[in-house]
Amino acid sequence: MITFRDYYNNEVKLSFDDHPFSEDPRHVWVICRYKGKWLLTKHRERGLEFPGGKVEEGETARAAAVREVMEETGGTVQEITYIGQYMVNGRKDIVIKNVYYAIVEELTEQETYYETEGPVLLKFIPSRVKQMRKYSFIMKDGVLENCMDYLRHHKVK
């Protein structure tokens, strides 16, 4: 387990074990690849980030992850893999998110991308993302850094 502080100084615990904090998390975050590039979305208020969101009533976290990728990027998920889970001990509540890695096979233009401006493709994620204003706070803590290390270590393409 890895423990660190997030952008807002909340305690975060990240684990690559199988659902260490909750079997039924209410949030998801999806690190996506499309044709060899990173697939992000531009949230209207927060900036660039990987797709994610809340698990709806009666929906599994995995299904929510697939839905969020489609809603926020127009991406059709070909493969999706659970890689970890993290817990943020926030000021008001505790948030638990599953982290997935997805390969997207197709991008389809959507009439709406909900709270985002649609897909953004990047050849690489900058090493200094923490200092870059255009990126969401979600991209600026140890979750991204440790998940990218995990993906590299496990040789995920």
CSV table of C-alpha atoms in Angstrom, one decimal, residues 21-155:
chain,number,residue,atom,x,y,z
A,21,PHE,CA,-11.0,-0.8,0.5
A,22,SER,CA,-14.3,-1.8,-0.9
A,23,GLU,CA,-15.9,-4.5,-3.0
A,24,ASP,CA,-18.5,-1.9,-4.2
A,25,PRO,CA,-16.7,1.4,-4.9
A,26,ARG,CA,-18.8,4.3,-6.0
A,27,HIS,CA,-16.2,5.9,-8.3
A,28,VAL,CA,-14.0,4.9,-11.2
A,29,TRP,CA,-11.0,6.3,-13.0
A,30,VAL,CA,-9.8,4.9,-16.4
A,31,ILE,CA,-6.3,5.3,-17.8
A,32,CYS,CA,-6.9,4.9,-21.6
A,33,ARG,CA,-4.9,4.2,-24.7
A,34,TYR,CA,-6.1,4.6,-28.3
A,35,LYS,CA,-3.9,3.7,-31.2
A,36,GLY,CA,-0.7,4.1,-29.2
A,37,LYS,CA,-1.7,7.4,-27.6
A,38,TRP,CA,-3.0,8.3,-24.2
A,39,LEU,CA,-6.7,9.2,-24.3
A,40,LEU,CA,-7.8,11.9,-22.0
A,41,THR,CA,-10.7,14.2,-21.8
A,42,LYS,CA,-10.9,18.0,-21.1
A,43,HIS,CA,-13.2,18.6,-18.1
A,44,ARG,CA,-14.8,22.0,-18.5
A,45,GLU,CA,-13.8,23.2,-15.0
A,46,ARG,CA,-10.8,21.0,-14.0
A,47,GLY,CA,-8.8,20.6,-17.2
A,48,LEU,CA,-7.2,17.6,-18.8
A,49,GLU,CA,-7.7,14.2,-17.1
A,50,PHE,CA,-8.4,10.6,-17.8
A,51,PRO,CA,-12.1,9.7,-17.9
A,52,GLY,CA,-13.9,8.7,-14.8
A,53,GLY,CA,-16.9,9.3,-12.5
A,54,LYS,CA,-19.5,7.9,-10.3
A,55,VAL,CA,-21.0,4.4,-10.4
A,56,GLU,CA,-24.7,4.6,-11.0
A,57,GLU,CA,-27.3,2.7,-9.1
A,58,GLY,CA,-27.4,-1.0,-10.1
A,59,GLU,CA,-24.2,-0.6,-12.2
A,60,THR,CA,-20.9,-2.4,-11.6
A,61,ALA,CA,-17.7,-0.4,-11.3
A,62,ARG,CA,-16.4,-2.0,-14.4
A,63,ALA,CA,-19.6,-1.1,-16.4
A,64,ALA,CA,-19.3,2.4,-15.0
A,65,ALA,CA,-15.7,2.6,-16.3
A,66,VAL,CA,-16.8,1.6,-19.8
A,67,ARG,CA,-19.7,4.0,-19.8
A,68,GLU,CA,-17.6,6.9,-18.5
A,69,VAL,CA,-15.0,6.4,-21.3
A,70,MET,CA,-17.8,6.5,-23.9
A,71,GLU,CA,-19.6,9.5,-22.4
A,72,GLU,CA,-16.5,11.6,-21.9
A,73,THR,CA,-14.5,10.7,-25.0
A,74,GLY,CA,-16.7,8.8,-27.4
A,75,GLY,CA,-14.4,5.8,-27.0
A,76,THR,CA,-15.5,2.2,-27.3
A,77,VAL,CA,-13.6,0.1,-24.9
A,78,GLN,CA,-12.0,-3.0,-26.4
A,79,GLU,CA,-10.2,-4.3,-23.3
A,80,ILE,CA,-10.4,-3.2,-19.7
A,81,THR,CA,-8.4,-4.3,-16.7
A,82,TYR,CA,-8.7,-3.5,-13.1
A,83,ILE,CA,-5.3,-2.3,-11.8
A,84,GLY,CA,-6.0,-0.9,-8.4
A,85,GLN,CA,-8.1,1.0,-5.9
A,86,TYR,CA,-7.5,4.1,-3.9
A,87,MET,CA,-9.2,5.8,-1.0
A,88,VAL,CA,-9.2,9.6,-0.4
A,89,ASN,CA,-9.8,10.6,3.2
A,90,GLY,CA,-11.4,13.9,2.4
A,91,ARG,CA,-12.6,16.7,4.7
A,92,LYS,CA,-16.2,15.9,4.1
A,93,ASP,CA,-16.2,12.2,3.2
A,94,ILE,CA,-14.2,9.2,2.1
A,95,VAL,CA,-14.0,8.5,-1.6
A,96,ILE,CA,-13.0,5.1,-3.0
A,97,LYS,CA,-12.2,4.6,-6.7
A,98,ASN,CA,-11.3,1.7,-8.8
A,99,VAL,CA,-8.6,2.4,-11.3
A,100,TYR,CA,-8.8,0.6,-14.7
A,101,TYR,CA,-6.6,0.5,-17.7
A,102,ALA,CA,-8.5,0.4,-21.0
A,103,ILE,CA,-7.6,-0.1,-24.7
A,104,VAL,CA,-10.1,1.9,-26.8
A,105,GLU,CA,-10.8,0.5,-30.3
A,106,GLU,CA,-12.8,3.3,-31.8
A,107,LEU,CA,-13.6,7.0,-31.2
A,108,THR,CA,-17.0,8.1,-32.2
A,109,GLU,CA,-18.0,11.8,-32.2
A,110,GLN,CA,-20.8,12.4,-29.7
A,111,GLU,CA,-23.5,15.0,-29.6
A,112,THR,CA,-22.6,15.7,-26.0
A,113,TYR,CA,-19.6,14.7,-23.9
A,114,TYR,CA,-21.5,15.7,-20.7
A,115,GLU,CA,-19.3,17.8,-18.4
A,116,THR,CA,-16.3,17.5,-20.7
A,117,GLU,CA,-15.2,18.8,-24.1
A,118,GLY,CA,-14.5,15.4,-25.5
A,119,PRO,CA,-11.4,13.4,-26.3
A,120,VAL,CA,-7.8,14.6,-26.1
A,121,LEU,CA,-5.0,12.4,-27.5
A,122,LEU,CA,-1.4,12.7,-26.2
A,123,LYS,CA,1.7,10.9,-27.3
A,124,PHE,CA,3.0,11.1,-23.7
A,125,ILE,CA,2.0,12.4,-20.3
A,126,PRO,CA,4.5,15.1,-19.3
A,127,SER,CA,6.7,14.4,-16.3
A,128,ARG,CA,5.9,17.9,-14.9
A,129,VAL,CA,2.1,17.5,-15.1
A,130,LYS,CA,2.0,18.7,-11.4
A,131,GLN,CA,3.2,22.1,-12.5
A,132,MET,CA,1.0,22.5,-15.5
A,133,ARG,CA,-2.3,24.5,-15.1
A,134,LYS,CA,-4.1,22.8,-18.0
A,135,TYR,CA,-4.2,19.5,-16.1
A,136,SER,CA,-6.8,18.6,-13.6
A,137,PHE,CA,-6.0,18.2,-9.9
A,138,ILE,CA,-6.8,14.5,-10.4
A,139,MET,CA,-3.6,14.2,-12.5
A,140,LYS,CA,-1.4,15.9,-9.9
A,141,ASP,CA,-1.0,13.4,-7.1
A,142,GLY,CA,0.6,10.0,-6.5
A,143,VAL,CA,-2.2,8.1,-8.1
A,144,LEU,CA,-1.2,8.9,-11.6
A,145,GLU,CA,2.5,8.6,-11.0
A,146,ASN,CA,2.2,5.2,-9.2
A,147,CYS,CA,-0.3,3.8,-11.7
A,148,MET,CA,2.0,4.7,-14.6
A,149,ASP,CA,4.9,3.0,-12.8
A,150,TYR,CA,2.6,0.0,-12.3
A,151,LEU,CA,1.7,-0.1,-16.0
A,152,ARG,CA,5.4,0.2,-17.0
A,153,HIS,CA,6.5,-2.5,-14.6
A,154,HIS,CA,3.8,-4.9,-15.8
A,155,LYS,CA,4.7,-4.0,-19.4
